[in-house]
Amino acid sequence: MRTLIKNVTIVNEGKTFESDILIENDIISKIQSGISEDADQIIDAAGKFLLPGVIDDQVHFREPGLTHKGDIETESKSAIAGGITSFIDQPNTVPNAVTQELLADKYQIASQKAYANYGFMMGGTNDNLEEVLKTNPRNVPGIKLFLGSSTGNMLVDNPETLENIFSNTKMLIAVHCEDEATIRANTQKYLDEYGEDIPMKFHHLIRSEEACYKSSSKAIELAEKTGARLHVFHLSTAKETALFRNDIPLKDKKITAEVCVHHLTFTNEDYETKGGLIKWNPAVKTQKDKDGLWEALLDDRIDVIATDHAPHTWEEKQNVYTKCPSGAPLAQHSLTVMLENYKNGKISLEKIVEKMCHNPAILFRVEKRGFVREGYKADLVLVDLNDSWTVDKENILYKCGWSPLEGTNFQSKVTHTFVNGNLVYDNGKITEQKFGERLLFEVQE
């Protein structure tokens, strides 16, 4: 199968240039102007921009065990509609993916159901070091540790266990950092005052700056002591950004950071109108924090933009504070949100591609993806930067059927998504066939 994309503007590796691109089967075979080879499919993409497919390094697609909220099929379908061609899913499903057998079960499900390429993190607990150490770095992206309890009961709070995991694995360790004791004390204070129905506007004071900083600084200290490769998921405070470096290239960094789209988009002021729909762990915090995160993203202390896509049902999200689960769906809209920030002059297209496509590939050592390069897998996305649309119930693809962005008007649109050379999303139409493959990772001695 040959696909030829003509007259397109490619954004890749810090450059923006016009070219044609030829895809043969699942590989990018040629990038140059004026390609005249025969092709089974020719797309004239004049006026459109071509980016590498987005690699989302943190999603919760809810399968197995929580499929009333979302599943690998529905959520990967929403992902390709948003230009995400590869995702890394987290282990707090039911049961938690904390044994090699349970991890293999998730891979088996994805092999039948994934529209996008997939990787699954191995979960660490207080007592599964032996299982963690059996993980194959060639076909599993890393180890996930919850250093603050979130959805699912996977809190790792035994200092000896943590040191053992950090000292004994060469794989990347990704962490959710919030200090549990601080959160418990803050929660109790508000429970005493309000009972179960704590106003949502206090969420960022319960899961506070102090809780985040205390946990992430401790994790970094341990990584420095043991030499572990540490990736801190979803930074939410300006204070934490000071813990990270921007004076060495990403490939040489052993300690890295991610920010999620929602922490770049919302602030605690939005709890007034959005309520539980924007309740995340870690919490959306202040304007000062949002500004600090943007600054660190642009000066390269923060390496990756992700979603932490975590659907819950509408009904679950209407509960009182103590029973309202944290998390929201974002995979279909993350690239569009960042393109809107480009339109508003906050970030360049090249920087968006670096943080959403190149850097996840470099950080997780994803094999032959994340770049528009000859010989690489043809995971590609076409966007129209001048096609406005509004998020509404009719065009939301998440199984849960809602989005915290509902009613938002965007000026840019994802028009085509290719996964392994296959056109899987074409102007709102999704192919019936699923072409997602298991991600592979380069192992460095």
Short mmCIF file of C-alpha atoms in Angstrom, two decimals:
data_model
loop_
_atom_site.label_atom_id
_atom_site.label_comp_id
_atom_site.label_asym_id
_atom_site.label_seq_id
_atom_site.Cartn_x
_atom_site.Cartn_y
_atom_site.Cartn_z
CA MET A 1 0.00 0.00 0.00
CA ARG A 2 1.41 3.36 -1.03
CA THR A 3 0.10 6.73 0.13
CA LEU A 4 1.40 10.00 -1.23
CA ILE A 5 0.76 13.23 0.68
CA LYS A 6 1.40 16.23 -1.59
CA ASN A 7 2.13 19.93 -0.92
CA VAL A 8 2.09 19.70 2.84
CA THR A 9 3.90 21.84 5.42
CA ILE A 10 5.88 19.50 7.71
CA VAL A 11 6.75 20.47 11.29
CA ASN A 12 9.60 18.29 12.55
CA GLU A 13 12.81 18.57 14.58
CA GLY A 14 12.66 22.34 14.98
CA LYS A 15 11.98 23.06 11.29
CA THR A 16 8.86 23.90 9.27
CA PHE A 17 9.10 23.26 5.53
CA GLU A 18 6.99 22.35 2.50
CA SER A 19 7.38 18.88 1.00
CA ASP A 20 5.70 15.73 -0.26
CA ILE A 21 5.83 12.54 1.74
CA LEU A 22 5.56 8.96 0.50
CA ILE A 23 4.36 6.16 2.76
CA GLU A 24 4.99 2.54 1.72
CA ASN A 25 3.09 0.02 3.83
CA ASP A 26 3.82 1.12 7.42
CA ILE A 27 7.01 3.14 6.77
CA ILE A 28 7.83 6.69 5.66
CA SER A 29 9.88 5.94 2.56
CA LYS A 30 10.54 9.38 1.09
CA ILE A 31 10.36 13.03 2.18
CA GLN A 32 11.07 15.46 -0.67
CA SER A 33 9.42 17.94 -2.98
CA GLY A 34 7.86 16.85 -6.24
CA ILE A 35 7.50 13.10 -5.59
CA SER A 36 5.94 11.62 -8.73
CA GLU A 37 5.76 7.90 -7.88
CA ASP A 38 2.50 6.04 -8.38
CA ALA A 39 0.43 5.61 -5.23
CA ASP A 40 -2.75 3.82 -4.23
CA GLN A 41 -3.92 6.93 -2.41
CA ILE A 42 -2.96 10.55 -3.04
CA ILE A 43 -3.89 13.31 -0.59
CA ASP A 44 -3.40 16.92 -1.63
CA ALA A 45 -2.67 18.56 1.72
CA ALA A 46 -2.00 22.10 0.48
CA GLY A 47 -2.56 24.53 3.35
CA LYS A 48 -2.37 21.80 5.98
CA PHE A 49 0.40 21.01 8.45
CA LEU A 50 1.81 17.51 8.97
CA LEU A 51 3.16 16.55 12.40
CA PRO A 52 4.47 13.29 13.82
CA GLY A 53 1.68 11.42 15.62
CA VAL A 54 1.39 12.46 19.26
CA ILE A 55 2.75 10.02 21.87
CA ASP A 56 0.72 10.41 25.07
CA ASP A 57 2.86 9.04 27.89
CA GLN A 58 0.11 8.93 30.50
CA VAL A 59 -3.44 7.67 30.01
CA HIS A 60 -5.95 5.61 31.98
CA PHE A 61 -8.07 3.75 29.43
CA ARG A 62 -9.84 1.82 32.25
CA GLU A 63 -9.56 -1.71 30.89
CA PRO A 64 -9.79 -4.20 32.51
CA GLY A 65 -12.26 -3.77 35.34
CA LEU A 66 -13.53 -0.19 34.97
CA THR A 67 -15.00 -0.41 31.49
CA HIS A 68 -18.21 1.43 32.42
CA LYS A 69 -15.99 4.55 32.35
CA GLY A 70 -13.99 3.80 29.19
CA ASP A 71 -12.18 0.95 27.47
CA ILE A 72 -9.21 0.48 25.17
CA GLU A 73 -11.38 0.52 22.05
CA THR A 74 -13.42 3.64 22.83
CA GLU A 75 -10.60 5.69 24.31
CA SER A 76 -8.01 4.81 21.65
CA LYS A 77 -10.64 5.77 19.08
CA SER A 78 -10.98 9.17 20.75
CA ALA A 79 -7.16 9.40 20.81
CA ILE A 80 -6.70 8.95 17.05
CA ALA A 81 -9.41 11.55 16.45
CA GLY A 82 -7.18 13.89 18.45
CA GLY A 83 -3.96 13.04 16.60
CA ILE A 84 -2.56 10.68 19.27
CA THR A 85 -1.05 7.64 17.52
CA SER A 86 0.63 6.00 20.55
CA PHE A 87 -0.34 5.85 24.22
CA ILE A 88 1.18 4.58 27.46
CA ASP A 89 -1.47 3.30 29.85
CA GLN A 90 -1.19 3.18 33.63
CA PRO A 91 -1.46 0.11 35.90
CA ASN A 92 -4.29 1.16 38.26
CA THR A 93 -6.92 -0.88 36.44
CA VAL A 94 -8.88 -3.68 38.18
CA PRO A 95 -7.06 -5.82 38.98
CA ASN A 96 -3.95 -3.60 39.21
CA ALA A 97 -1.27 -4.58 36.66
CA VAL A 98 1.28 -5.59 39.32
CA THR A 99 2.25 -9.08 38.10
CA GLN A 100 3.72 -10.11 34.76
CA GLU A 101 0.61 -12.21 34.10
CA LEU A 102 -1.80 -9.32 34.71
CA LEU A 103 0.36 -7.02 32.57
CA ALA A 104 0.32 -9.60 29.76
CA ASP A 105 -3.50 -9.73 30.00
CA LYS A 106 -3.70 -6.00 29.24
CA TYR A 107 -1.42 -6.41 26.23
CA GLN A 108 -3.60 -9.25 24.98
CA ILE A 109 -6.75 -7.09 25.20
CA ALA A 110 -5.03 -4.21 23.40
CA SER A 111 -3.86 -6.46 20.57
CA GLN A 112 -7.55 -6.95 19.70
CA LYS A 113 -8.96 -3.51 20.54
CA ALA A 114 -6.42 -0.69 20.12
CA TYR A 115 -6.79 1.85 17.31
CA ALA A 116 -3.46 3.41 18.33
CA ASN A 117 -0.08 1.92 19.29
CA TYR A 118 0.11 0.91 22.91
CA GLY A 119 2.41 0.42 25.86
CA PHE A 120 1.45 -0.49 29.43
CA MET A 121 3.35 0.48 32.55
CA MET A 122 4.18 -2.20 35.14
CA GLY A 123 2.83 -1.19 38.56
CA GLY A 124 4.97 -1.17 41.68
CA THR A 125 3.54 -1.82 45.15
CA ASN A 126 4.92 -2.16 48.67
CA ASP A 127 5.50 -5.87 48.12
CA ASN A 128 6.02 -6.82 44.45
CA LEU A 129 9.70 -6.04 43.83
CA GLU A 130 10.34 -9.54 42.47
CA GLU A 131 7.61 -9.08 39.82
CA VAL A 132 8.84 -5.58 38.97
CA LEU A 133 12.35 -6.88 38.31
CA LYS A 134 11.05 -9.46 35.81
CA THR A 135 9.78 -6.66 33.53
CA ASN A 136 11.25 -6.72 30.03
CA PRO A 137 12.54 -3.23 29.06
CA ARG A 138 12.30 -4.12 25.36
CA ASN A 139 8.51 -4.23 25.31
CA VAL A 140 7.35 -2.43 28.48
CA PRO A 141 7.85 1.35 28.78
CA GLY A 142 8.61 1.55 32.49
CA ILE A 143 7.59 1.11 36.12
CA LYS A 144 4.80 3.27 37.61
CA LEU A 145 4.73 4.17 41.30
CA PHE A 146 1.96 6.05 43.07
CA LEU A 147 3.69 8.00 45.84
CA GLY A 148 0.31 9.55 46.63
CA SER A 149 -2.91 7.57 46.55
CA SER A 150 -5.10 8.28 43.54
CA THR A 151 -7.65 6.17 41.67
CA GLY A 152 -7.04 2.56 42.77
CA ASN A 153 -5.23 1.32 45.84
CA MET A 154 -1.59 1.38 44.73
CA LEU A 155 0.06 3.69 47.25
CA VAL A 156 3.76 2.89 47.70
CA ASP A 157 4.77 4.45 51.01
CA ASN A 158 7.36 2.07 52.46
CA PRO A 159 10.77 3.90 52.30
CA GLU A 160 12.70 0.61 52.20
CA THR A 161 10.60 -0.68 49.29
CA LEU A 162 11.07 2.56 47.38
CA GLU A 163 14.82 2.48 47.81
CA ASN A 164 14.89 -1.16 46.69
CA ILE A 165 12.92 -0.40 43.51
CA PHE A 166 15.01 2.71 42.72
CA SER A 167 18.27 0.85 43.37
CA ASN A 168 17.47 -2.35 41.48
CA THR A 169 15.73 -1.40 38.25
CA LYS A 170 17.43 0.18 35.24
CA MET A 171 14.04 0.90 33.69
CA LEU A 172 12.46 4.32 33.74
CA ILE A 173 10.44 4.86 36.94
CA ALA A 174 7.44 7.17 36.50
CA VAL A 175 5.88 8.61 39.65
CA HIS A 176 2.71 10.27 40.85
CA CYS A 177 4.00 12.61 43.59
CA GLU A 178 1.73 13.80 46.40
CA ASP A 179 2.51 13.42 50.10
CA GLU A 180 -0.20 11.27 51.66
CA ALA A 181 0.19 12.47 55.27
CA THR A 182 -0.17 16.11 54.19
CA ILE A 183 -3.29 15.34 52.15
CA ARG A 184 -4.88 13.38 55.01
CA ALA A 185 -4.30 16.21 57.47
CA ASN A 186 -5.69 18.82 55.03
CA THR A 187 -8.72 16.64 54.24
CA GLN A 188 -9.53 16.23 57.93
CA LYS A 189 -9.41 19.98 58.46
CA TYR A 190 -12.04 20.57 55.75
CA LEU A 191 -14.14 17.56 56.79
CA ASP A 192 -14.34 19.01 60.30
CA GLU A 193 -15.59 22.28 58.86
CA TYR A 194 -17.88 21.13 56.02
CA GLY A 195 -18.56 17.41 56.40
CA GLU A 196 -18.62 15.31 53.20
CA ASP A 197 -19.80 18.17 50.96
CA ILE A 198 -16.55 20.18 50.93
CA PRO A 199 -16.77 22.98 48.35
CA MET A 200 -14.76 21.92 45.27
CA LYS A 201 -12.81 25.21 45.33
CA PHE A 202 -10.77 23.85 48.26
CA HIS A 203 -9.43 20.87 46.30
CA HIS A 204 -6.14 22.64 45.49
CA LEU A 205 -5.66 23.47 49.17
CA ILE A 206 -6.31 19.87 50.24
CA ARG A 207 -4.00 18.38 47.61
CA SER A 208 -1.73 21.32 48.16
CA GLU A 209 1.49 22.77 46.81
CA GLU A 210 3.20 21.48 49.97
CA ALA A 211 1.91 17.91 49.37
CA CYS A 212 3.26 17.95 45.81
CA TYR A 213 6.62 19.55 46.53
CA LYS A 214 7.35 17.39 49.57
CA SER A 215 6.76 14.20 47.56
CA SER A 216 8.49 15.17 44.30
CA SER A 217 11.58 16.59 46.05
CA LYS A 218 11.87 13.36 48.06
CA ALA A 219 11.58 11.22 44.92
CA ILE A 220 14.27 13.29 43.17
CA GLU A 221 16.55 13.00 46.19
CA LEU A 222 16.16 9.21 46.09
CA ALA A 223 16.80 9.12 42.33
CA GLU A 224 19.98 11.17 42.77
CA LYS A 225 21.14 8.88 45.57
CA THR A 226 20.47 5.62 43.66
CA GLY A 227 21.13 6.75 40.06
CA ALA A 228 17.62 5.71 38.97
CA ARG A 229 15.94 7.12 35.85
CA LEU A 230 13.00 9.12 37.23
CA HIS A 231 10.12 10.74 35.34
CA VAL A 232 7.78 12.87 37.43
CA PHE A 233 4.26 12.81 36.00
CA HIS A 234 1.83 15.76 35.96
CA LEU A 235 3.63 18.63 37.67
CA SER A 236 1.02 21.05 39.03
CA THR A 237 2.97 23.72 40.93
CA ALA A 238 5.42 26.45 40.00
CA LYS A 239 7.50 25.55 43.05
CA GLU A 240 8.24 22.02 41.77
CA THR A 241 9.64 23.31 38.47
CA ALA A 242 12.76 24.54 40.28
CA LEU A 243 13.69 20.88 40.94
CA PHE A 244 14.40 20.20 37.24
CA ARG A 245 17.27 21.05 34.89
CA ASN A 246 17.37 22.58 31.43
CA ASP A 247 21.13 22.78 30.94
CA ILE A 248 21.61 19.32 29.41
CA PRO A 249 19.89 17.61 26.45
CA LEU A 250 16.92 15.35 27.20
CA LYS A 251 18.77 12.21 26.12
CA ASP A 252 21.31 12.83 28.91
CA LYS A 253 18.80 13.67 31.64
CA LYS A 254 18.14 11.04 34.31
CA ILE A 255 15.43 13.10 36.02
CA THR A 256 12.62 14.44 33.83
CA ALA A 257 9.19 16.03 34.12
CA GLU A 258 5.80 16.08 32.43
CA VAL A 259 2.99 18.62 32.51
CA CYS A 260 -0.61 17.84 31.56
CA VAL A 261 -2.83 19.90 29.32
CA HIS A 262 -5.30 20.65 32.12
CA HIS A 263 -2.64 22.21 34.37
CA LEU A 264 -1.74 24.50 31.45
CA THR A 265 -5.41 25.34 30.82
CA PHE A 266 -7.43 25.69 34.03
CA THR A 267 -6.87 27.38 37.41
CA ASN A 268 -8.59 27.15 40.79
CA GLU A 269 -10.86 30.03 39.63
CA ASP A 270 -12.52 27.54 37.24
CA TYR A 271 -13.85 25.34 40.09
CA GLU A 272 -16.66 27.92 40.40
CA THR A 273 -18.11 27.03 36.98
CA LYS A 274 -16.67 23.56 36.26
CA GLY A 275 -16.85 22.03 39.76
CA GLY A 276 -16.02 18.32 39.91
CA LEU A 277 -15.45 18.14 36.14
CA ILE A 278 -11.98 19.62 36.71
CA LYS A 279 -11.20 17.69 39.87
CA TRP A 280 -7.86 16.01 39.15
CA ASN A 281 -5.08 14.58 41.29
CA PRO A 282 -2.81 16.47 41.54
CA ALA A 283 -5.22 19.39 41.67
CA VAL A 284 -5.49 22.27 39.23
CA LYS A 285 -3.91 25.10 41.22
CA THR A 286 -3.46 28.88 40.98
CA GLN A 287 -2.78 31.27 38.11
CA LYS A 288 0.74 31.69 39.52
CA ASP A 289 1.25 27.92 39.26
CA LYS A 290 -0.13 27.81 35.73
CA ASP A 291 2.21 30.65 34.70
CA GLY A 292 5.16 28.86 36.34
CA LEU A 293 4.38 25.62 34.50
CA TRP A 294 4.23 27.45 31.17
CA GLU A 295 7.56 29.12 31.87
CA ALA A 296 9.22 25.79 32.74
CA LEU A 297 7.71 24.12 29.68
CA LEU A 298 9.07 26.79 27.37
CA ASP A 299 12.55 26.87 28.94
CA ASP A 300 12.81 23.04 28.88
CA ARG A 301 12.77 22.23 32.59
CA ILE A 302 9.53 20.38 31.70
CA ASP A 303 10.12 17.84 28.93
CA VAL A 304 6.75 16.37 27.95
CA ILE A 305 3.09 17.39 27.55
CA ALA A 306 0.54 14.61 28.23
CA THR A 307 -3.13 14.22 29.16
CA ASP A 308 -3.51 11.91 32.18
CA HIS A 309 -6.71 10.99 30.28
CA ALA A 310 -8.92 9.48 33.00
CA PRO A 311 -12.63 9.18 32.22
CA HIS A 312 -15.36 8.81 34.85
CA THR A 313 -19.09 8.72 34.22
CA TRP A 314 -21.08 11.96 34.34
CA GLU A 315 -23.03 10.56 37.31
CA GLU A 316 -19.84 9.81 39.26
CA LYS A 317 -18.63 13.36 38.68
CA GLN A 318 -21.82 14.86 40.15
CA ASN A 319 -21.13 13.38 43.61
CA VAL A 320 -20.19 15.43 46.67
CA TYR A 321 -16.49 16.24 47.07
CA THR A 322 -15.47 13.16 49.05
CA LYS A 323 -17.22 10.79 46.62
CA CYS A 324 -16.39 12.61 43.37
CA PRO A 325 -13.55 10.73 41.66
CA SER A 326 -10.55 12.66 40.30
CA GLY A 327 -9.74 12.62 36.61
CA ALA A 328 -11.27 13.64 33.28
CA PRO A 329 -11.05 12.66 29.60
CA LEU A 330 -8.69 14.70 27.39
CA ALA A 331 -7.11 12.53 24.68
CA GLN A 332 -9.39 13.71 21.86
CA HIS A 333 -8.66 17.37 22.57
CA SER A 334 -5.09 17.70 23.87
CA LEU A 335 -3.39 18.53 20.57
CA THR A 336 -6.20 20.92 19.64
CA VAL A 337 -5.81 22.72 22.98
CA MET A 338 -2.09 23.15 22.34
CA LEU A 339 -2.72 24.35 18.77
CA GLU A 340 -5.07 26.97 20.25
CA ASN A 341 -2.20 28.10 22.48
CA TYR A 342 -0.08 28.38 19.31
CA LYS A 343 -2.79 30.51 17.67
CA ASN A 344 -2.80 32.72 20.78
CA GLY A 345 0.98 33.20 20.60
CA LYS A 346 1.91 31.21 23.72
CA ILE A 347 3.96 28.44 22.07
CA SER A 348 5.42 27.62 18.65
CA LEU A 349 4.35 24.68 16.49
CA GLU A 350 7.91 23.35 16.67
CA LYS A 351 7.80 23.38 20.49
CA ILE A 352 4.42 21.60 20.56
CA VAL A 353 5.85 18.84 18.34
CA GLU A 354 8.97 18.63 20.50
CA LYS A 355 6.99 18.22 23.75
CA MET A 356 4.18 15.97 22.46
CA CYS A 357 5.93 13.85 19.81
CA HIS A 358 9.75 13.93 19.87
CA ASN A 359 10.39 14.09 23.61
CA PRO A 360 8.15 11.20 24.70
CA ALA A 361 9.93 9.11 22.05
CA ILE A 362 13.38 10.15 23.31
CA LEU A 363 12.48 9.82 26.98
CA PHE A 364 10.90 6.36 26.72
CA ARG A 365 13.32 5.32 23.94
CA VAL A 366 10.39 4.41 21.69
CA GLU A 367 11.68 2.60 18.63
CA LYS A 368 11.27 4.38 15.27
CA ARG A 369 8.36 6.63 16.21
CA GLY A 370 7.83 10.24 17.24
CA PHE A 371 9.57 11.86 14.25
CA VAL A 372 8.89 12.47 10.56
CA ARG A 373 11.92 10.58 9.25
CA GLU A 374 12.54 8.23 6.34
CA GLY A 375 12.62 4.64 7.61
CA TYR A 376 10.42 5.48 10.62
CA LYS A 377 6.89 4.19 11.22
CA ALA A 378 4.29 6.30 9.43
CA ASP A 379 2.44 7.61 12.49
CA LEU A 380 1.36 11.02 11.25
CA VAL A 381 -1.29 13.66 11.79
CA LEU A 382 -2.59 16.36 9.44
CA VAL A 383 -4.04 19.52 10.96
CA ASP A 384 -5.90 22.47 9.51
CA LEU A 385 -5.00 25.58 11.50
CA ASN A 386 -7.96 27.54 10.11
CA ASP A 387 -10.99 25.31 10.62
CA SER A 388 -12.99 26.37 13.64
CA TRP A 389 -15.32 24.05 15.54
CA THR A 390 -16.92 23.70 18.97
CA VAL A 391 -16.70 20.77 21.38
CA ASP A 392 -20.19 19.39 21.97
CA LYS A 393 -21.96 16.16 22.90
CA GLU A 394 -22.34 15.24 19.22
CA ASN A 395 -18.59 15.16 18.48
CA ILE A 396 -17.24 13.82 21.79
CA LEU A 397 -15.99 10.24 21.31
CA TYR A 398 -15.19 9.30 24.92
CA LYS A 399 -17.29 6.47 26.29
CA CYS A 400 -18.26 8.69 29.24
CA GLY A 401 -19.80 11.16 26.76
CA TRP A 402 -18.62 14.42 28.32
CA SER A 403 -15.61 16.75 28.33
CA PRO A 404 -14.52 19.57 30.64
CA LEU A 405 -13.97 21.50 27.37
CA GLU A 406 -17.58 21.25 26.21
CA GLY A 407 -18.68 24.54 24.68
CA THR A 408 -15.10 25.59 23.86
CA ASN A 409 -14.50 26.89 20.35
CA PHE A 410 -11.22 25.89 18.70
CA GLN A 411 -9.67 27.47 15.60
CA SER A 412 -7.74 24.35 14.50
CA LYS A 413 -8.79 20.82 13.68
CA VAL A 414 -7.17 17.40 13.28
CA THR A 415 -8.25 16.25 9.79
CA HIS A 416 -6.30 13.01 9.19
CA THR A 417 -4.46 10.53 11.40
CA PHE A 418 -2.22 7.73 10.13
CA VAL A 419 -1.23 4.78 12.33
CA ASN A 420 1.47 2.52 10.89
CA GLY A 421 0.81 3.93 7.42
CA ASN A 422 -2.96 3.39 7.59
CA LEU A 423 -5.38 6.28 7.33
CA VAL A 424 -7.43 5.59 10.46
CA TYR A 425 -9.13 8.97 10.89
CA ASP A 426 -10.33 11.08 7.95
CA ASN A 427 -12.33 14.25 8.61
CA GLY A 428 -14.50 12.74 11.33
CA LYS A 429 -14.66 9.22 9.88
CA ILE A 430 -12.87 6.39 11.69
CA THR A 431 -11.83 3.20 9.95
CA GLU A 432 -13.44 0.00 11.24
CA GLN A 433 -10.07 -1.79 11.23
CA LYS A 434 -7.65 -1.38 14.12
CA PHE A 435 -3.97 -0.95 13.23
CA GLY A 436 -2.41 -0.28 16.64
CA GLU A 437 0.80 -2.18 17.41
CA ARG A 438 2.68 -2.89 20.61
CA LEU A 439 5.34 -0.24 21.18
CA LEU A 440 8.94 -1.41 21.38
CA PHE A 441 11.72 0.35 23.28
CA GLU A 442 15.43 0.58 22.65
CA VAL A 443 17.39 -1.00 25.49
CA GLN A 444 20.62 0.75 26.41
CA GLU A 445 23.21 -1.12 28.42
#
